[in-house]
C-alpha cells in the first residue's frame, strides 16, 4: 500500500524499500505484458533511474493500453501523462528519431507503467489513445502542436498552444533556436508601456 506510515504503529518505508517495491511491481507489469503479447508487440525494455521503460510497437499500442487498463490484475485506470522526445543528435542514439512516452498509474497496484513508442521522422503517425483514456485528448494535441505527431482517430486534432496559422513545430530539435521570425509579430512590452 502507498500509505505506509499512515496507520498508528506502522513503520515508515525507507526510500530504498520504496524504490525496490516499485521496481518489483514494474517488473511484474513487464512480465504480464510479455506473457500477454508474445509476438513482438513488446519490443524491449530498460531500467533507467530505478524505473522500467517498456518499448511497445505502434501497431500494438491500443491493445496494450486496453489490456493495462482493463485486466483485473493490473487496472492501470489513470492516464498520467504523454510527452514526446526528439532524439535528433542525441549522443549514442541510433534508431527512430522520436519517442512517445506514455505514463499510466494503477491505484490498485500502486504502480506505474511507462511505455515508449518509437516513431521515424518520415512516419509520425500513431493511433489515438483518447478512446482508451479520454484524458489523453489534450496531451495528444500538445504533442501534435509542438512535435508534429499525427494521432489517427483523434476527435479534435488541432493546435492547442500555438496559433492556428503557425508554421512548424517548435519543440523539434531542428527548429531554429531564435525562431523563424514569429517574434517580430509581437510587440515588445516594457514596464513603462505595460
PDB file of C-alpha atoms in Angstrom:
ATOM      1  CA  UNK A   1       0.000   0.000   0.000  1.00  0.00           C
ATOM      2  CA  UNK A   2       1.129   3.538  -0.637  1.00  0.00           C
ATOM      3  CA  UNK A   3       0.016   4.750   2.765  1.00  0.00           C
ATOM      4  CA  UNK A   4       2.880   3.204   4.734  1.00  0.00           C
ATOM      5  CA  UNK A   5       3.323   5.105   7.946  1.00  0.00           C
ATOM      6  CA  UNK A   6      -0.256   6.405   7.997  1.00  0.00           C
ATOM      7  CA  UNK A   7      -1.542   3.657  10.277  1.00  0.00           C
ATOM      8  CA  UNK A   8      -0.815   4.031  14.005  1.00  0.00           C
ATOM      9  CA  UNK A   9       2.204   1.902  14.837  1.00  0.00           C
ATOM     10  CA  UNK A  10       3.097   1.258  11.186  1.00  0.00           C
ATOM     11  CA  UNK A  11       6.739   1.691  10.244  1.00  0.00           C
ATOM     12  CA  UNK A  12       7.562   4.191   7.556  1.00  0.00           C
ATOM     13  CA  UNK A  13       9.026   2.743   4.375  1.00  0.00           C
ATOM     14  CA  UNK A  14      12.567   3.887   3.571  1.00  0.00           C
ATOM     15  CA  UNK A  15      13.377   5.376   0.179  1.00  0.00           C
ATOM     16  CA  UNK A  16      15.337   2.263  -0.775  1.00  0.00           C
ATOM     17  CA  UNK A  17      12.474  -0.017   0.276  1.00  0.00           C
ATOM     18  CA  UNK A  18      10.005   2.050  -1.732  1.00  0.00           C
ATOM     19  CA  UNK A  19      12.245   2.008  -4.816  1.00  0.00           C
ATOM     20  CA  UNK A  20      12.657  -1.757  -4.525  1.00  0.00           C
ATOM     21  CA  UNK A  21       8.893  -2.262  -4.131  1.00  0.00           C
ATOM     22  CA  UNK A  22       8.099  -0.004  -7.110  1.00  0.00           C
ATOM     23  CA  UNK A  23      10.737  -1.656  -9.294  1.00  0.00           C
ATOM     24  CA  UNK A  24       9.407  -5.122  -8.403  1.00  0.00           C
ATOM     25  CA  UNK A  25       5.868  -4.012  -9.304  1.00  0.00           C
ATOM     26  CA  UNK A  26       7.052  -2.584 -12.634  1.00  0.00           C
ATOM     27  CA  UNK A  27       8.901  -5.817 -13.430  1.00  0.00           C
ATOM     28  CA  UNK A  28       5.660  -7.714 -12.774  1.00  0.00           C
ATOM     29  CA  UNK A  29       3.867  -5.436 -15.240  1.00  0.00           C
ATOM     30  CA  UNK A  30       6.568  -6.080 -17.847  1.00  0.00           C
ATOM     31  CA  UNK A  31       6.279  -9.840 -17.286  1.00  0.00           C
ATOM     32  CA  UNK A  32       2.480  -9.660 -17.651  1.00  0.00           C
ATOM     33  CA  UNK A  33       2.820  -7.761 -20.939  1.00  0.00           C
ATOM     34  CA  UNK A  34       5.407 -10.208 -22.283  1.00  0.00           C
ATOM     35  CA  UNK A  35       3.081 -13.128 -21.436  1.00  0.00           C
ATOM     36  CA  UNK A  36       0.033 -11.459 -22.978  1.00  0.00           C
ATOM     37  CA  UNK A  37       1.819 -10.154 -26.113  1.00  0.00           C
ATOM     38  CA  UNK A  38       4.448 -12.762 -27.069  1.00  0.00           C
ATOM     39  CA  UNK A  39       4.648 -11.914 -30.798  1.00  0.00           C
ATOM     40  CA  UNK A  40       6.773  -8.778 -30.856  1.00  0.00           C
ATOM     41  CA  UNK A  41       4.356  -6.164 -29.533  1.00  0.00           C
ATOM     42  CA  UNK A  42       6.778  -5.602 -26.672  1.00  0.00           C
ATOM     43  CA  UNK A  43       9.963  -4.565 -28.450  1.00  0.00           C
ATOM     44  CA  UNK A  44      12.201  -4.280 -25.409  1.00  0.00           C
ATOM     45  CA  UNK A  45      12.628  -2.651 -22.039  1.00  0.00           C
ATOM     46  CA  UNK A  46      15.234  -0.888 -19.979  1.00  0.00           C
ATOM     47  CA  UNK A  47      15.727   0.227 -16.420  1.00  0.00           C
ATOM     48  CA  UNK A  48      16.564   3.909 -16.047  1.00  0.00           C
ATOM     49  CA  UNK A  49      16.894   5.506 -12.603  1.00  0.00           C
ATOM     50  CA  UNK A  50      15.052   2.637 -10.878  1.00  0.00           C
ATOM     51  CA  UNK A  51      12.183   2.825 -13.406  1.00  0.00           C
ATOM     52  CA  UNK A  52      11.236   0.328 -16.114  1.00  0.00           C
ATOM     53  CA  UNK A  53      10.509   1.711 -19.592  1.00  0.00           C
ATOM     54  CA  UNK A  54       8.730  -0.689 -21.940  1.00  0.00           C
ATOM     55  CA  UNK A  55       9.055  -0.276 -25.724  1.00  0.00           C
ATOM     56  CA  UNK A  56       5.740  -1.039 -27.434  1.00  0.00           C
ATOM     57  CA  UNK A  57       5.188  -1.310 -31.177  1.00  0.00           C
ATOM     58  CA  UNK A  58       2.941   1.321 -32.716  1.00  0.00           C
ATOM     59  CA  UNK A  59       0.683  -1.403 -34.114  1.00  0.00           C
ATOM     60  CA  UNK A  60       0.109  -2.949 -30.674  1.00  0.00           C
ATOM     61  CA  UNK A  61      -0.227   0.285 -28.700  1.00  0.00           C
ATOM     62  CA  UNK A  62      -4.016   0.308 -28.372  1.00  0.00           C
ATOM     63  CA  UNK A  63      -4.199  -3.389 -27.486  1.00  0.00           C
ATOM     64  CA  UNK A  64      -1.539  -2.857 -24.811  1.00  0.00           C
ATOM     65  CA  UNK A  65      -3.346   0.191 -23.400  1.00  0.00           C
ATOM     66  CA  UNK A  66      -6.701  -1.618 -23.284  1.00  0.00           C
ATOM     67  CA  UNK A  67      -5.059  -4.596 -21.580  1.00  0.00           C
ATOM     68  CA  UNK A  68      -3.280  -2.451 -18.983  1.00  0.00           C
ATOM     69  CA  UNK A  69      -6.483  -0.567 -18.230  1.00  0.00           C
ATOM     70  CA  UNK A  70      -8.953  -3.451 -18.112  1.00  0.00           C
ATOM     71  CA  UNK A  71      -7.071  -6.533 -16.910  1.00  0.00           C
ATOM     72  CA  UNK A  72      -8.308  -7.190 -13.344  1.00  0.00           C
ATOM     73  CA  UNK A  73      -4.767  -7.936 -12.159  1.00  0.00           C
ATOM     74  CA  UNK A  74      -3.391  -4.634 -13.493  1.00  0.00           C
ATOM     75  CA  UNK A  75      -6.078  -1.908 -13.610  1.00  0.00           C
ATOM     76  CA  UNK A  76      -3.986   0.986 -14.902  1.00  0.00           C
ATOM     77  CA  UNK A  77      -7.017   3.276 -14.888  1.00  0.00           C
ATOM     78  CA  UNK A  78      -5.181   6.594 -14.573  1.00  0.00           C
ATOM     79  CA  UNK A  79      -3.589   8.255 -17.586  1.00  0.00           C
ATOM     80  CA  UNK A  80      -0.858  10.417 -16.053  1.00  0.00           C
ATOM     81  CA  UNK A  81       0.942  11.950 -18.998  1.00  0.00           C
ATOM     82  CA  UNK A  82       2.050  11.708 -22.590  1.00  0.00           C
ATOM     83  CA  UNK A  83       5.043  13.514 -23.997  1.00  0.00           C
ATOM     84  CA  UNK A  84       7.484  13.239 -26.861  1.00  0.00           C
ATOM     85  CA  UNK A  85      11.276  13.257 -27.023  1.00  0.00           C
ATOM     86  CA  UNK A  86      13.192  14.305 -30.116  1.00  0.00           C
ATOM     87  CA  UNK A  87      16.421  12.273 -30.176  1.00  0.00           C
ATOM     88  CA  UNK A  88      17.970  14.215 -33.072  1.00  0.00           C
ATOM     89  CA  UNK A  89      21.752  14.280 -32.480  1.00  0.00           C
ATOM     90  CA  UNK A  90      21.302  12.627 -29.072  1.00  0.00           C
ATOM     91  CA  UNK A  91      24.694  11.152 -28.080  1.00  0.00           C
ATOM     92  CA  UNK A  92      24.806   7.417 -28.706  1.00  0.00           C
ATOM     93  CA  UNK A  93      21.238   7.201 -30.004  1.00  0.00           C
ATOM     94  CA  UNK A  94      20.615   5.003 -33.015  1.00  0.00           C
ATOM     95  CA  UNK A  95      17.193   4.319 -34.387  1.00  0.00           C
ATOM     96  CA  UNK A  96      13.976   6.285 -34.791  1.00  0.00           C
ATOM     97  CA  UNK A  97      14.163   9.996 -34.095  1.00  0.00           C
ATOM     98  CA  UNK A  98      11.080  10.400 -31.895  1.00  0.00           C
ATOM     99  CA  UNK A  99       9.916   8.577 -28.780  1.00  0.00           C
ATOM    100  CA  UNK A 100       6.371   8.931 -27.439  1.00  0.00           C
ATOM    101  CA  UNK A 101       6.304   8.405 -23.676  1.00  0.00           C
ATOM    102  CA  UNK A 102       3.099   7.218 -22.001  1.00  0.00           C
ATOM    103  CA  UNK A 103       2.822   7.234 -18.195  1.00  0.00           C
ATOM    104  CA  UNK A 104      -0.019   5.269 -16.588  1.00  0.00           C
ATOM    105  CA  UNK A 105      -0.804   4.583 -12.937  1.00  0.00           C
ATOM    106  CA  UNK A 106      -2.665   1.801 -11.147  1.00  0.00           C
ATOM    107  CA  UNK A 107      -4.152   2.752  -7.788  1.00  0.00           C
ATOM    108  CA  UNK A 108      -4.870  -0.920  -7.147  1.00  0.00           C
ATOM    109  CA  UNK A 109      -1.232  -1.973  -7.627  1.00  0.00           C
ATOM    110  CA  UNK A 110       0.313   1.354  -6.541  1.00  0.00           C
ATOM    111  CA  UNK A 111       2.490   1.095  -9.627  1.00  0.00           C
ATOM    112  CA  UNK A 112       3.361   2.967 -12.787  1.00  0.00           C
ATOM    113  CA  UNK A 113       3.546   1.656 -16.334  1.00  0.00           C
ATOM    114  CA  UNK A 114       5.890   3.619 -18.568  1.00  0.00           C
ATOM    115  CA  UNK A 115       5.568   2.894 -22.276  1.00  0.00           C
ATOM    116  CA  UNK A 116       7.609   4.199 -25.194  1.00  0.00           C
ATOM    117  CA  UNK A 117       6.586   4.074 -28.848  1.00  0.00           C
ATOM    118  CA  UNK A 118       9.341   4.843 -31.353  1.00  0.00           C
ATOM    119  CA  UNK A 119       8.474   6.847 -34.489  1.00  0.00           C
ATOM    120  CA  UNK A 120      10.555   7.562 -37.576  1.00  0.00           C
ATOM    121  CA  UNK A 121      10.731  11.142 -38.774  1.00  0.00           C
ATOM    122  CA  UNK A 122       9.053  10.265 -42.074  1.00  0.00           C
ATOM    123  CA  UNK A 123       6.136   8.400 -40.427  1.00  0.00           C
ATOM    124  CA  UNK A 124       4.921  10.374 -37.408  1.00  0.00           C
ATOM    125  CA  UNK A 125       1.596   8.581 -37.012  1.00  0.00           C
ATOM    126  CA  UNK A 126       0.187   6.630 -34.104  1.00  0.00           C
ATOM    127  CA  UNK A 127      -3.385   5.709 -33.126  1.00  0.00           C
ATOM    128  CA  UNK A 128      -5.022   7.994 -30.594  1.00  0.00           C
ATOM    129  CA  UNK A 129      -5.160   6.787 -27.002  1.00  0.00           C
ATOM    130  CA  UNK A 130      -8.106   9.082 -26.262  1.00  0.00           C
ATOM    131  CA  UNK A 131     -10.540   6.240 -26.917  1.00  0.00           C
ATOM    132  CA  UNK A 132      -8.944   4.240 -24.087  1.00  0.00           C
ATOM    133  CA  UNK A 133      -8.041   7.191 -21.861  1.00  0.00           C
ATOM    134  CA  UNK A 134     -10.116  10.338 -22.544  1.00  0.00           C
ATOM    135  CA  UNK A 135      -7.525  12.330 -20.564  1.00  0.00           C
ATOM    136  CA  UNK A 136      -5.059  11.717 -23.421  1.00  0.00           C
ATOM    137  CA  UNK A 137      -7.009  14.122 -25.644  1.00  0.00           C
ATOM    138  CA  UNK A 138      -5.230  17.368 -24.785  1.00  0.00           C
ATOM    139  CA  UNK A 139      -1.848  15.716 -24.228  1.00  0.00           C
ATOM    140  CA  UNK A 140      -2.034  14.352 -27.780  1.00  0.00           C
ATOM    141  CA  UNK A 141      -2.983  17.789 -29.086  1.00  0.00           C
ATOM    142  CA  UNK A 142       0.056  19.257 -27.326  1.00  0.00           C
ATOM    143  CA  UNK A 143       2.408  16.651 -28.829  1.00  0.00           C
ATOM    144  CA  UNK A 144       0.837  17.241 -32.248  1.00  0.00           C
ATOM    145  CA  UNK A 145       1.258  21.005 -31.891  1.00  0.00           C
ATOM    146  CA  UNK A 146       4.839  21.012 -30.620  1.00  0.00           C
ATOM    147  CA  UNK A 147       6.307  17.952 -32.426  1.00  0.00           C
ATOM    148  CA  UNK A 148       4.007  17.244 -35.380  1.00  0.00           C
ATOM    149  CA  UNK A 149       2.943  13.709 -34.379  1.00  0.00           C
ATOM    150  CA  UNK A 150      -0.376  12.742 -36.015  1.00  0.00           C
ATOM    151  CA  UNK A 151      -2.781  10.836 -33.739  1.00  0.00           C
ATOM    152  CA  UNK A 152      -5.028   8.845 -36.070  1.00  0.00           C
ATOM    153  CA  UNK A 153      -8.661   8.815 -34.954  1.00  0.00           C
ATOM    154  CA  UNK A 154      -8.286  11.754 -32.558  1.00  0.00           C
ATOM    155  CA  UNK A 155     -11.660  13.528 -32.163  1.00  0.00           C
ATOM    156  CA  UNK A 156     -10.257  17.090 -32.429  1.00  0.00           C
ATOM    157  CA  UNK A 157      -6.614  17.114 -33.517  1.00  0.00           C
ATOM    158  CA  UNK A 158      -5.683  20.784 -33.817  1.00  0.00           C
ATOM    159  CA  UNK A 159      -3.150  23.106 -32.249  1.00  0.00           C
ATOM    160  CA  UNK A 160      -3.564  23.748 -28.551  1.00  0.00           C
ATOM    161  CA  UNK A 161      -0.731  26.181 -27.702  1.00  0.00           C
ATOM    162  CA  UNK A 162       0.453  27.802 -30.917  1.00  0.00           C
ATOM    163  CA  UNK A 163      -1.711  29.977 -33.225  1.00  0.00           C
ATOM    164  CA  UNK A 164      -3.637  28.074 -35.905  1.00  0.00           C
ATOM    165  CA  UNK A 165      -1.592  29.667 -38.698  1.00  0.00           C
ATOM    166  CA  UNK A 166       1.753  28.871 -37.053  1.00  0.00           C
ATOM    167  CA  UNK A 167       4.239  27.068 -39.292  1.00  0.00           C
ATOM    168  CA  UNK A 168       6.347  24.275 -37.853  1.00  0.00           C
ATOM    169  CA  UNK A 169       6.646  22.505 -34.524  1.00  0.00           C
ATOM    170  CA  UNK A 170       8.793  24.471 -32.061  1.00  0.00           C
ATOM    171  CA  UNK A 171       9.980  21.682 -29.738  1.00  0.00           C
ATOM    172  CA  UNK A 172      11.687  19.751 -32.517  1.00  0.00           C
ATOM    173  CA  UNK A 173      15.436  19.996 -32.186  1.00  0.00           C
ATOM    174  CA  UNK A 174      15.830  21.181 -35.768  1.00  0.00           C
ATOM    175  CA  UNK A 175      13.556  24.164 -35.138  1.00  0.00           C
ATOM    176  CA  UNK A 176      15.678  27.362 -35.147  1.00  0.00           C
ATOM    177  CA  UNK A 177      16.648  28.399 -31.626  1.00  0.00           C
ATOM    178  CA  UNK A 178      15.691  32.006 -32.272  1.00  0.00           C
ATOM    179  CA  UNK A 179      12.544  31.058 -34.180  1.00  0.00           C
ATOM    180  CA  UNK A 180      11.525  31.784 -37.759  1.00  0.00           C
ATOM    181  CA  UNK A 181      10.598  35.437 -37.399  1.00  0.00           C
ATOM    182  CA  UNK A 182       7.446  34.907 -35.368  1.00  0.00           C
ATOM    183  CA  UNK A 183       8.841  37.080 -32.566  1.00  0.00           C
ATOM    184  CA  UNK A 184       8.530  40.080 -34.882  1.00  0.00           C
ATOM    185  CA  UNK A 185       4.742  39.638 -34.807  1.00  0.00           C
ATOM    186  CA  UNK A 186       4.517  40.505 -31.112  1.00  0.00           C
ATOM    187  CA  UNK A 187       5.076  43.973 -29.624  1.00  0.00           C
ATOM    188  CA  UNK A 188       7.902  44.411 -27.144  1.00  0.00           C
ATOM    189  CA  UNK A 189       6.454  45.355 -23.768  1.00  0.00           C
ATOM    190  CA  UNK A 190       8.375  47.166 -21.083  1.00  0.00           C
ATOM    191  CA  UNK A 191       7.246  48.042 -17.575  1.00  0.00           C
ATOM    192  CA  UNK A 192       6.677  51.600 -18.668  1.00  0.00           C
ATOM    193  CA  UNK A 193       4.495  50.604 -21.641  1.00  0.00           C
ATOM    194  CA  UNK A 194       2.510  47.834 -19.980  1.00  0.00           C
TER     195      UNK A 194
END
